[in-house]
mmCIF file of C-alpha atoms in Angstrom:
data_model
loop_
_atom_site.group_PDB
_atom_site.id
_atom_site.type_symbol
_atom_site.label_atom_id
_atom_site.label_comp_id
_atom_site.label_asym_id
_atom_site.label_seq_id
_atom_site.Cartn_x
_atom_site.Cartn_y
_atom_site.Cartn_z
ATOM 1 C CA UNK A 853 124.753 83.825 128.958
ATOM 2 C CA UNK A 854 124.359 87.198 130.519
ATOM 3 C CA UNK A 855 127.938 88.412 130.817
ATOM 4 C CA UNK A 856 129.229 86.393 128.493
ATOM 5 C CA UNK A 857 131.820 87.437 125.708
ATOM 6 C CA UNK A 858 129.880 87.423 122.960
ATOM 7 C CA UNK A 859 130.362 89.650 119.995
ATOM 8 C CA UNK A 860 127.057 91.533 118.678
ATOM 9 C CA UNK A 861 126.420 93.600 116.415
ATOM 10 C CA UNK A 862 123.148 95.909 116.042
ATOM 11 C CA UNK A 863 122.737 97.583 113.003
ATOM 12 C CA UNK A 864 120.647 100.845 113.140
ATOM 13 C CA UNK A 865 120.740 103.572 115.633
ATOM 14 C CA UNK A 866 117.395 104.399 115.750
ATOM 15 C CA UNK A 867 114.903 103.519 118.621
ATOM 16 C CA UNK A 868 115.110 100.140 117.843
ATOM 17 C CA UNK A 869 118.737 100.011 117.873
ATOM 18 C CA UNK A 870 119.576 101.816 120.766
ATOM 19 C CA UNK A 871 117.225 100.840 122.493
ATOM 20 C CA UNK A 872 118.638 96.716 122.150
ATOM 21 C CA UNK A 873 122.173 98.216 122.537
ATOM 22 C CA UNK A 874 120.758 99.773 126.235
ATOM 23 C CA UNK A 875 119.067 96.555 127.314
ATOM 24 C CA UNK A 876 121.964 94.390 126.562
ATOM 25 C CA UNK A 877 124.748 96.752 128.253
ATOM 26 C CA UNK A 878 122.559 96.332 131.318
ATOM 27 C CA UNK A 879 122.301 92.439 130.927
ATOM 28 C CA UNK A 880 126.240 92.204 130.972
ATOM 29 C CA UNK A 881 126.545 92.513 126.991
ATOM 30 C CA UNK A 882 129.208 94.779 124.996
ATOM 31 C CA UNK A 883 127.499 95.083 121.461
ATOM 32 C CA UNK A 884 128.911 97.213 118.943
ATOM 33 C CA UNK A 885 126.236 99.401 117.335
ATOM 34 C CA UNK A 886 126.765 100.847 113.189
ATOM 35 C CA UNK A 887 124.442 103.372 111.539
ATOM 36 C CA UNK A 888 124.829 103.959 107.754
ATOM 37 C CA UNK A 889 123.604 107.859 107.970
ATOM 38 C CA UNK A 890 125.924 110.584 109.415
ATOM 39 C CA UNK A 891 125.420 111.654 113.044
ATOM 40 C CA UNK A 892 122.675 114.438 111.565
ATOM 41 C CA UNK A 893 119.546 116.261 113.681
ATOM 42 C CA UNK A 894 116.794 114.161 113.443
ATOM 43 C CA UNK A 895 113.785 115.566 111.572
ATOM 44 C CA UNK A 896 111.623 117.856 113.937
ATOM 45 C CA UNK A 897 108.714 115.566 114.410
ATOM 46 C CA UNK A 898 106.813 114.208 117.649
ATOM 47 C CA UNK A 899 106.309 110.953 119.254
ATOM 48 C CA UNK A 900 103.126 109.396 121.349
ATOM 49 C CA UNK A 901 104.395 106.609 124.015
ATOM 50 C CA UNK A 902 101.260 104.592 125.237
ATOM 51 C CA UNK A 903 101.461 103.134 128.579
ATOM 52 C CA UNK A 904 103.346 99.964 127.461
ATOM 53 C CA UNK A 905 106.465 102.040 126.170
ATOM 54 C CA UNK A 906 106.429 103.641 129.661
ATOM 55 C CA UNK A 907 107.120 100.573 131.300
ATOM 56 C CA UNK A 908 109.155 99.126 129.154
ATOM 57 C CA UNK A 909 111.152 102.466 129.645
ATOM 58 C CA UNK A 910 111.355 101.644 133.138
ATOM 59 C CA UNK A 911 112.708 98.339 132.297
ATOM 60 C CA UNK A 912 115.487 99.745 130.393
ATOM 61 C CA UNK A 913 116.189 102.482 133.504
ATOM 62 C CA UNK A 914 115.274 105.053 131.319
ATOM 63 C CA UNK A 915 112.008 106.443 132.650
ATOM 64 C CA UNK A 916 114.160 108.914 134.856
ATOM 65 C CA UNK A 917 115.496 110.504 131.559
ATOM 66 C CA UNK A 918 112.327 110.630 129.897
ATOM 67 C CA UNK A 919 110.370 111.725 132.732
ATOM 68 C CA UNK A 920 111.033 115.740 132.374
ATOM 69 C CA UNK A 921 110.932 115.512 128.676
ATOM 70 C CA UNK A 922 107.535 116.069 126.933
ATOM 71 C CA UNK A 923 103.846 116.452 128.236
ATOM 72 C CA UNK A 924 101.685 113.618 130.017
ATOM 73 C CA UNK A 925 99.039 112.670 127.881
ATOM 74 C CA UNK A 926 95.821 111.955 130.011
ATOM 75 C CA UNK A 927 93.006 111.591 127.582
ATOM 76 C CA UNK A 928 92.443 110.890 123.887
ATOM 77 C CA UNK A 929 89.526 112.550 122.271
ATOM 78 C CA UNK A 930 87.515 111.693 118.666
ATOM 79 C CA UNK A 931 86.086 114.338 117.083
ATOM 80 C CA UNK A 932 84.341 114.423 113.418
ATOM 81 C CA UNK A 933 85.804 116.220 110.482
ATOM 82 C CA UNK A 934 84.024 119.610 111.948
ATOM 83 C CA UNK A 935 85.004 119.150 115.221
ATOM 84 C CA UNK A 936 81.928 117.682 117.002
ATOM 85 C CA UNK A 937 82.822 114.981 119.652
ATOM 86 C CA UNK A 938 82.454 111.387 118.889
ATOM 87 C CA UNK A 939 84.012 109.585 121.659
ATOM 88 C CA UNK A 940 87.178 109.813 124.098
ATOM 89 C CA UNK A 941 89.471 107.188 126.232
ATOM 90 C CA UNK A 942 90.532 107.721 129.276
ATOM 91 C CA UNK A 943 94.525 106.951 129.457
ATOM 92 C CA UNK A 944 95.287 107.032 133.198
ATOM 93 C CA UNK A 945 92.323 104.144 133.668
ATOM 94 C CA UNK A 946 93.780 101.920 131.034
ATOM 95 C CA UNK A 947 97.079 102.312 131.668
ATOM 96 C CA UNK A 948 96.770 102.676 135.110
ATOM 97 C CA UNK A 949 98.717 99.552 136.352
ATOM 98 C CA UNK A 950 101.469 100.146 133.214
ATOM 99 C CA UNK A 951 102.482 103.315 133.050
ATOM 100 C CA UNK A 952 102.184 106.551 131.950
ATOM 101 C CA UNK A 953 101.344 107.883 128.376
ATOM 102 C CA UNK A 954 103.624 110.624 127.371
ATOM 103 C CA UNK A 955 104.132 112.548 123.611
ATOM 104 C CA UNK A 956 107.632 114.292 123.150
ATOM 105 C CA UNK A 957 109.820 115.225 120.824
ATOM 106 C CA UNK A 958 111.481 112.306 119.081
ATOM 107 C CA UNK A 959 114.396 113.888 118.943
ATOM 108 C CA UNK A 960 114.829 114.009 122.489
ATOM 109 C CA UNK A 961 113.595 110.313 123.180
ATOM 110 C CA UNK A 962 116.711 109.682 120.792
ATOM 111 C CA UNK A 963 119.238 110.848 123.194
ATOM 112 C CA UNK A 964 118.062 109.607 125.914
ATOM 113 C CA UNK A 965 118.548 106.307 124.174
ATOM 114 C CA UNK A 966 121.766 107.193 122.747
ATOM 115 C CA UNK A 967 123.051 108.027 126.335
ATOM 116 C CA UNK A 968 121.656 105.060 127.771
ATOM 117 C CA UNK A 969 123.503 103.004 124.872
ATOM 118 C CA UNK A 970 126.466 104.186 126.017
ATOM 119 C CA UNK A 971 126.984 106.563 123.485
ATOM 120 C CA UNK A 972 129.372 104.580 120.744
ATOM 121 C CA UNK A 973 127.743 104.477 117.398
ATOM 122 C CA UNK A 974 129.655 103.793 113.883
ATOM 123 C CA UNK A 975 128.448 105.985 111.890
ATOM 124 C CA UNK A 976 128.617 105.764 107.920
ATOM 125 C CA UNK A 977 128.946 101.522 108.420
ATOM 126 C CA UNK A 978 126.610 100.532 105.488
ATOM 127 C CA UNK A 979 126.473 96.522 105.698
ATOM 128 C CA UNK A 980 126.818 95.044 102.039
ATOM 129 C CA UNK A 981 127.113 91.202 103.144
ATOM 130 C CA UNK A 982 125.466 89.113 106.038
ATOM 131 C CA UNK A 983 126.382 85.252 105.912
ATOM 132 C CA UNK A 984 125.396 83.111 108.681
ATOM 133 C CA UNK A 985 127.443 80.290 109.466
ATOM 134 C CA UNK A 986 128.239 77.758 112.141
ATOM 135 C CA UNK A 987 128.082 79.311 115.328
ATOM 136 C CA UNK A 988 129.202 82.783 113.404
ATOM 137 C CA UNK A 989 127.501 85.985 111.087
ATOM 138 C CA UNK A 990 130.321 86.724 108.734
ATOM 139 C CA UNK A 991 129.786 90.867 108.383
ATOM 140 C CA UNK A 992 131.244 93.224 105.214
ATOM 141 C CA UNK A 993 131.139 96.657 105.115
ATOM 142 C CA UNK A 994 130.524 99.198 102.175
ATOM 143 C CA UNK A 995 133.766 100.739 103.132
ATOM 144 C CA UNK A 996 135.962 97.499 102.883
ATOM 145 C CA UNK A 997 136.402 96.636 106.094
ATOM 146 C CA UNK A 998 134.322 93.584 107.629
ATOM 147 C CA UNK A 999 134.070 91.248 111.057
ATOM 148 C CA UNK A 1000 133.082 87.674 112.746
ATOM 149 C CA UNK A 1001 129.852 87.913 115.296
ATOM 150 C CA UNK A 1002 128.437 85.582 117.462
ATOM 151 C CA UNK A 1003 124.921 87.400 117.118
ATOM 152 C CA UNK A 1004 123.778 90.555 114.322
ATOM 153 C CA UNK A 1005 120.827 91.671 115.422
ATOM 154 C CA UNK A 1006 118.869 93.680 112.311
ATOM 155 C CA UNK A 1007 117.232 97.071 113.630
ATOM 156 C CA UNK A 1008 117.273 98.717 110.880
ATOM 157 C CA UNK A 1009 113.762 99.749 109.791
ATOM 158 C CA UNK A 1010 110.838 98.466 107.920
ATOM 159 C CA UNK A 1011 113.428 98.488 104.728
ATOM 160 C CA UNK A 1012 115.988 96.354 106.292
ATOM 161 C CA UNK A 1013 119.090 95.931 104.544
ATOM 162 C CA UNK A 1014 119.799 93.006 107.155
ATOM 163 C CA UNK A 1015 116.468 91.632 106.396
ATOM 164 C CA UNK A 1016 117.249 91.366 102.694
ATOM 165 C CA UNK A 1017 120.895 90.272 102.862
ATOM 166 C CA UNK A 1018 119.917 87.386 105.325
ATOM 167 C CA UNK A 1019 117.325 86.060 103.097
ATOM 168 C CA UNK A 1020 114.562 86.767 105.629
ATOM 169 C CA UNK A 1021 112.220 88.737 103.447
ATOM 170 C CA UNK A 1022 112.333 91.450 100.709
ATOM 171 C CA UNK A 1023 110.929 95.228 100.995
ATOM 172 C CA UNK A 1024 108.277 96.246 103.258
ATOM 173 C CA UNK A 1025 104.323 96.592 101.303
ATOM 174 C CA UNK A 1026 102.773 99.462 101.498
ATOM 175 C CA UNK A 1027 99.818 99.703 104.074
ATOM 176 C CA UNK A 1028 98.055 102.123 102.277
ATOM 177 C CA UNK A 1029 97.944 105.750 103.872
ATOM 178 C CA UNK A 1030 100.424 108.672 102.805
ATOM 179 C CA UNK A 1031 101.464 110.795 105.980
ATOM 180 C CA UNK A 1032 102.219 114.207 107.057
ATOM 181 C CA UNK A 1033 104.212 115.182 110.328
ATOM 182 C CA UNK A 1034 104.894 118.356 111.255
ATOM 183 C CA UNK A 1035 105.378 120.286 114.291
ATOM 184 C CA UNK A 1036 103.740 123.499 115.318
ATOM 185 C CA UNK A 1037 104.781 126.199 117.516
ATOM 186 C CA UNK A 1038 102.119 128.692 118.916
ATOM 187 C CA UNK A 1039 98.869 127.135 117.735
ATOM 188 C CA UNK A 1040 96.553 126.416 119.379
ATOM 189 C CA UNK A 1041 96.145 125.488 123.290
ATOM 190 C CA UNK A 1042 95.273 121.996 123.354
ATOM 191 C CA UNK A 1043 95.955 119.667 126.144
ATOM 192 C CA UNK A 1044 94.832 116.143 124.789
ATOM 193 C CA UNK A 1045 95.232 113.511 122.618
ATOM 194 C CA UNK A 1046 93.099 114.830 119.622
ATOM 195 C CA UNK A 1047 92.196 113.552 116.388
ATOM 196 C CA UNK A 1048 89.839 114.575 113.957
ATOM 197 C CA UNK A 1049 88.244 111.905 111.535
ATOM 198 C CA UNK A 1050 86.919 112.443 107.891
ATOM 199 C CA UNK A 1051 86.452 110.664 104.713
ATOM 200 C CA UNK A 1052 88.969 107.775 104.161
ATOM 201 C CA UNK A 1053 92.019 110.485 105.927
ATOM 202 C CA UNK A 1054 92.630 111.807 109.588
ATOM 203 C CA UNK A 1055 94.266 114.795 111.652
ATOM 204 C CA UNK A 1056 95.908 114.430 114.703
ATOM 205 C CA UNK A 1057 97.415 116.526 117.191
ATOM 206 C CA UNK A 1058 99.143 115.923 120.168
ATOM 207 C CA UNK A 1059 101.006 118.394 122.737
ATOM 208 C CA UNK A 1060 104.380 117.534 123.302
ATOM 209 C CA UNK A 1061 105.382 120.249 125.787
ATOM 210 C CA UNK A 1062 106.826 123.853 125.299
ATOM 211 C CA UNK A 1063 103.785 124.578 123.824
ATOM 212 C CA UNK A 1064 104.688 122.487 120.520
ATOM 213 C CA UNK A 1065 101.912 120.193 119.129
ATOM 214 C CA UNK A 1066 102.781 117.234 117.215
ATOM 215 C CA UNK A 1067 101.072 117.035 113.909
ATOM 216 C CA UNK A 1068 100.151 113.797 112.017
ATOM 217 C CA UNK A 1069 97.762 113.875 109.140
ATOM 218 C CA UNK A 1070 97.693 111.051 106.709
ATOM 219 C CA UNK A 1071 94.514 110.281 103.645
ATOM 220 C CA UNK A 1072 94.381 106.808 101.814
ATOM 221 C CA UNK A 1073 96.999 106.101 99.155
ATOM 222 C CA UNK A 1074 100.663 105.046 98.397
ATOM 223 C CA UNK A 1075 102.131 108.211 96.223
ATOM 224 C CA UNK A 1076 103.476 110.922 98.718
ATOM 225 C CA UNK A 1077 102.665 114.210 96.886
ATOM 226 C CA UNK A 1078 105.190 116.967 95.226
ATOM 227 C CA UNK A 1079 104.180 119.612 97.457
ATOM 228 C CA UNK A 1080 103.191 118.198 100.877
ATOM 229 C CA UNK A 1081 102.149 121.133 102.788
ATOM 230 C CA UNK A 1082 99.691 122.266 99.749
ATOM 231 C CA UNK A 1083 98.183 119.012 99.652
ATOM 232 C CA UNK A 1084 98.049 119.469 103.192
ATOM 233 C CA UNK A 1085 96.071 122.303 103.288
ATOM 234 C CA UNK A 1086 93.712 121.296 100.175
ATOM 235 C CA UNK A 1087 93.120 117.936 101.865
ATOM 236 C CA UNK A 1088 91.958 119.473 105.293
ATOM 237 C CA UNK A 1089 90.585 122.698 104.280
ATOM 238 C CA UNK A 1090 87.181 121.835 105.072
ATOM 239 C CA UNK A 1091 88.022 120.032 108.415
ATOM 240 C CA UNK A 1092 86.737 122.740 111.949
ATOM 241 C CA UNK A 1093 87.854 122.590 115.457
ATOM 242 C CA UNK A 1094 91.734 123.531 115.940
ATOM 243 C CA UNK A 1095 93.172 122.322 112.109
ATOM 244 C CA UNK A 1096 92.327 125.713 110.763
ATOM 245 C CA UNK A 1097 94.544 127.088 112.744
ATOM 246 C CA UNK A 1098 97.051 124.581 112.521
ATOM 247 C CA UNK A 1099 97.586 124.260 109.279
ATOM 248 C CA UNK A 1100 98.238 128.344 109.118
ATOM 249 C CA UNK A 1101 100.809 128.030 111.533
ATOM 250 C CA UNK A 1102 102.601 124.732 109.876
ATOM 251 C CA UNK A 1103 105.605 126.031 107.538
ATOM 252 C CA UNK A 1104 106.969 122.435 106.842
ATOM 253 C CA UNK A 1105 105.728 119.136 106.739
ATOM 254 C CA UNK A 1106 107.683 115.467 106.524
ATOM 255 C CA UNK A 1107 105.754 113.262 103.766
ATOM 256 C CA UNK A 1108 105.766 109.672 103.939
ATOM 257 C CA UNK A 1109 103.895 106.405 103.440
ATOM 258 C CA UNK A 1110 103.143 103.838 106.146
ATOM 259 C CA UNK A 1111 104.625 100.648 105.223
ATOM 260 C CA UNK A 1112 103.308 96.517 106.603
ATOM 261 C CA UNK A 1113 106.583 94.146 107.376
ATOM 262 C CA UNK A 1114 105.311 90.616 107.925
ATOM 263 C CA UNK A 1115 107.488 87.664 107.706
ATOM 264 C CA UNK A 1116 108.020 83.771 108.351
ATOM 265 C CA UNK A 1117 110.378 83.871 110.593
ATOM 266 C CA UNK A 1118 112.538 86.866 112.590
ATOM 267 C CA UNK A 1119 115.896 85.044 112.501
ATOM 268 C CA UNK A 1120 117.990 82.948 110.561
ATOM 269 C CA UNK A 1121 121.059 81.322 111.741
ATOM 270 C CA UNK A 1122 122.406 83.930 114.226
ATOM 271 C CA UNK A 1123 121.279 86.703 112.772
ATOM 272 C CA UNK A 1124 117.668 88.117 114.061
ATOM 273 C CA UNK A 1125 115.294 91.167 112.979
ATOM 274 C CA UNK A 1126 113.603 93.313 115.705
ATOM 275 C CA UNK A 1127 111.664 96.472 116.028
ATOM 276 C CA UNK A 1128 110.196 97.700 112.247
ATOM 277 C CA UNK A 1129 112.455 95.595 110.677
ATOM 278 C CA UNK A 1130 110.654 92.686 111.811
ATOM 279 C CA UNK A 1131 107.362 93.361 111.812
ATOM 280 C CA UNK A 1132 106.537 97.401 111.439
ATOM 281 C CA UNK A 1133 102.617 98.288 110.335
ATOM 282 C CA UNK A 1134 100.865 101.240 110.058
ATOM 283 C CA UNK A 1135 101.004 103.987 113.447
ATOM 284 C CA UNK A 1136 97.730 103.748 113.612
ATOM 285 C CA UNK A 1137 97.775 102.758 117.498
ATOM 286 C CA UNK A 1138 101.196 104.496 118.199
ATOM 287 C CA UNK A 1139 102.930 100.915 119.154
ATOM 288 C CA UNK A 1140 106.175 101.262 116.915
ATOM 289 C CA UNK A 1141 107.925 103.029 119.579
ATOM 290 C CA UNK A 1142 106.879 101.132 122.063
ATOM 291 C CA UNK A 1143 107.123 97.504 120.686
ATOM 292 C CA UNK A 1144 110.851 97.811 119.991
ATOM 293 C CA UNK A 1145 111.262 99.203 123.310
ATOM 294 C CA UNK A 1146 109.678 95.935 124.312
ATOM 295 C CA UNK A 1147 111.520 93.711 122.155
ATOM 296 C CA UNK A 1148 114.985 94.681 123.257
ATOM 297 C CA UNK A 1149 114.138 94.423 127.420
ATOM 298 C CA UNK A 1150 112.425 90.831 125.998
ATOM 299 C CA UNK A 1151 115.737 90.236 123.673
ATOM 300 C CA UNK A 1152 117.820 90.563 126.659
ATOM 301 C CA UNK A 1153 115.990 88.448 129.094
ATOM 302 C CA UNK A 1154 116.371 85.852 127.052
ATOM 303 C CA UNK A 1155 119.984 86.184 126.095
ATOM 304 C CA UNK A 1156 120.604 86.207 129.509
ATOM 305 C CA UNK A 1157 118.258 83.530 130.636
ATOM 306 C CA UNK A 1158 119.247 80.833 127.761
ATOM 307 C CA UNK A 1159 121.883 78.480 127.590
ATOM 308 C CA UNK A 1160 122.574 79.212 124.008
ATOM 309 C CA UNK A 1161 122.236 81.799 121.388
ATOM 310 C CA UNK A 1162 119.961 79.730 119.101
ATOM 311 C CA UNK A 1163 117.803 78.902 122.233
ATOM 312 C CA UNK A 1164 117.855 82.700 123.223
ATOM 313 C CA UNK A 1165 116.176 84.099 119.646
ATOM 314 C CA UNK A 1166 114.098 80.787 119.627
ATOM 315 C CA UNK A 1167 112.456 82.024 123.165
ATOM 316 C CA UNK A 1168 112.883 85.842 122.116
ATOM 317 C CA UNK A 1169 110.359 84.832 119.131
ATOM 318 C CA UNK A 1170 108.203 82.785 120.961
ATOM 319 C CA UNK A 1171 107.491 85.731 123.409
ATOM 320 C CA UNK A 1172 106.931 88.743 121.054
ATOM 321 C CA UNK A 1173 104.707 87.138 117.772
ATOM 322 C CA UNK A 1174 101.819 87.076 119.860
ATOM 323 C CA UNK A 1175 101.420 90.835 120.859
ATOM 324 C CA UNK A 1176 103.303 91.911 117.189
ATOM 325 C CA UNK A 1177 100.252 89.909 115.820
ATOM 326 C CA UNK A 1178 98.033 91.632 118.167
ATOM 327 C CA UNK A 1179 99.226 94.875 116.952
ATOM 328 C CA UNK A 1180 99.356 94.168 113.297
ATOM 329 C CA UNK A 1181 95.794 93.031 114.028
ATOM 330 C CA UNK A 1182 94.297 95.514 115.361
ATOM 331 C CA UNK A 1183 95.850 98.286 112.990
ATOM 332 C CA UNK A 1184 94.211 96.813 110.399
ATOM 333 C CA UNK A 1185 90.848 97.175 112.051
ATOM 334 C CA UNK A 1186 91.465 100.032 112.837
ATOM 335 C CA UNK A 1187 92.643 101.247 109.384
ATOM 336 C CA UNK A 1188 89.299 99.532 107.923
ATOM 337 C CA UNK A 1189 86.814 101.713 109.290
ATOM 338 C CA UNK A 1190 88.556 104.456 107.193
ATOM 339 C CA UNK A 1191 86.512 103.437 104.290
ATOM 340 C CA UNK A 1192 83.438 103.373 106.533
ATOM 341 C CA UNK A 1193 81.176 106.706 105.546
ATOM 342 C CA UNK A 1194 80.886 108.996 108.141
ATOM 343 C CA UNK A 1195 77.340 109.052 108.294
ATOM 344 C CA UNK A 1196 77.301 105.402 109.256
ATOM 345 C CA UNK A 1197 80.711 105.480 111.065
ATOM 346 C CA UNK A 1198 80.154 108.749 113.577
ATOM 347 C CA UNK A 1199 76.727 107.292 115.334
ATOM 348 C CA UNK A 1200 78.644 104.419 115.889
ATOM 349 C CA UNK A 1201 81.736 106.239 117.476
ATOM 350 C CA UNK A 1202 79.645 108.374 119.518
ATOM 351 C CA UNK A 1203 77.491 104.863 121.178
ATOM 352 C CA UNK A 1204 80.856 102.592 121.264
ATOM 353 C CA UNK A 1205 84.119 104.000 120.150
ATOM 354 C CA UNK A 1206 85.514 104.468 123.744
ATOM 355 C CA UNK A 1207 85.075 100.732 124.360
ATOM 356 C CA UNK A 1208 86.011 99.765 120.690
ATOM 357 C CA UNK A 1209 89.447 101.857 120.985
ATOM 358 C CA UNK A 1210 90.250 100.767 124.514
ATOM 359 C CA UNK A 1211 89.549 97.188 123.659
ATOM 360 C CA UNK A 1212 92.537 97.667 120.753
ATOM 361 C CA UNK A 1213 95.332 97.845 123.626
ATOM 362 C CA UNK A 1214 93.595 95.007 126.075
ATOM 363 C CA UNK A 1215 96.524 92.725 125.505
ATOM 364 C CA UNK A 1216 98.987 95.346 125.824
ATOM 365 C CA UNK A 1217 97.889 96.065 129.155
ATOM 366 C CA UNK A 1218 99.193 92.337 130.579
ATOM 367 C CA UNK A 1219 102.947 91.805 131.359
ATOM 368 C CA UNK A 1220 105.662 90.957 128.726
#
């Protein structure tokens, strides 16, 4: 069908969003793209891309765009709560035949995608109604107006209003971790991947170039706190290595709580869910980013390749469950040794946690 006339529609301008819109402009597509928010700054917080979001980049012809942007990320190093070394990974060996891992600004990932989308985004478009039909997605908008589509493809977020008005699922669960991001300017020289890990909570940093380090800290729980950056500092006060200095050079922090999407099926009728919106976990392994990267050069292959629409998401599905699974998976191994004590947890980090963390992206590693 690549070429072909049909009318899409992706809803959400995010990563996931854009990031479809990009992949099916190059497969011969037109899709119109809405975003309920106003064209607004995103909020000043970082992104990690593993080696799988690199390629998948250079898929979309966007790794020429992203390739000044940010720092190269060559190793990832686990510390304990003091800062004593536990283990480390090295990137450029398992990624080595993918790509490149790279942390940046999200911010500036965004345009790149926005660019490569062509640019055209309706902003302010809230969708209030999604009816699949024969061969159709009948499409209302808060603001009155409404349209006929051929495809609607959902991308927007782990609380997909798409998701709920095509009777696909309800609202996301919460995985169980509240999390701070922040960025910090003048801290600290560090030049890795680095994460701290304590008692049932964790603090990462990550350079992402201009001598900005992206901060994520997140503890177990599902109630975001009234003061973030206090709880911030109370929770990690203890904690050694670089945090001390971190968290007196943090002046704002964006709270959150990481949220688990899993669901039956991704599509119903001609209307389909990717990115978060389909099946979003925990960041524990940094794969949001990347898997709806994936899922829209995957999405358009198979558009293009397949005779039909309903054959096209049928294939689409087929392809990306297994490493979705493999991600939701492995997150929540991940996110179980949390409640592992140190003093059992650390000697085992400091024998095996290289291989146990590079064994989390093995399937990754293989083609689409």
């Amino acid at each position: 069908m690549g070429g072909s006339p049909l009318r899409i529609l992706v809803v959400g301008a995010g990563i996931a969003g854009l990031a479809v819109a990009r992949a099916l402009r190059l497969a011969g597509f037109r899709p119109d793209v809405t975003e309920k928010l106003p064209p607004t700054e995103l909020a000043d917080t970082g992104l990690y891309l593993p080696g799988n979001a690199a390629r998948a980049l250079r898929r979309l012809d966007l790794d020429g765009p992203v390739r000044p942007l940010g720092q190269v990320i060559h190793r990832q190093r686990f510390l304990d709560a003091a800062g004593a070394p536990l283990c480390e990974v090295d990137l450029d060996a398992l990624w080595a035949a993918v790509g490149e891992c790279r942390a940046l600004p999200r911010a500036e990932l965004h345009r790149v995608l926005l660019t490569g989308a062509g640019g055209a985004v309706r902003h302010g478009a809230e969708v209030s109604t999604v009816e699949p039909g024969p061969g159709r997605v009948a499409v209302g908008f808060t603001d009155g107006t409404s349209g006929e589509y051929d495809l609607v493809i959902g991308a927007d977020g782990p609380r997909s209003a798409v998701r709920t008005l095509a009777a696909l699922g309800g609202p996301p669960r919460p995985a169980g971790q509240v999390v701070y991001r922040g960025v910090v300017r003048g801290g600290p020289r560090i030049a890795d991947w680095t994460a701290l890990l304590g008692q049932r909570s964790g603090f990462l940093l990550v350079p992402i170039g201009a001598g900005r380090l992206y901060c994520y800290a997140d503890e177990a729980g599902t109630v975001p706190p009234a003061d973030p950056l206090a709880r911030l500092r109370e929770l990690f006060a203890g904690y050694g290595g670089p945090v001390p200095e971190v968290l007196a050079a943090l002046d704002q922090v964006h709270v959150g709580i990481t949220e688990e999407v899993e669901l039956g099926r991704w599509f119903h009728g001609r209307v389909l869910l990717v990115g978060d919106a389909a099946h979003a976990t925990a960041p524990t392994l940094s794969q949001g980013a990347a898997m709806a990267l994936e899922d829209a050069v995957v999405l358009a292959e198979s558009l293009k390749a397949a005779g039909s629409v309903e054959a096209a998401l049928l294939a689409y599905e087929s392809r990306r469950r297994p490493r979705t699974r493999w991600v939701r998976d492995r997150t929540r191994d991940r996110n179980r040794t949390r409640d592992v004590p140190p003093a059992l947890r650390d000697p085992l980090l400091r024998g095996r946690g290289g291989r146990i963390f590079q064994e989390h992206y093995r399937l990754l590693v293989d083609p689409l």
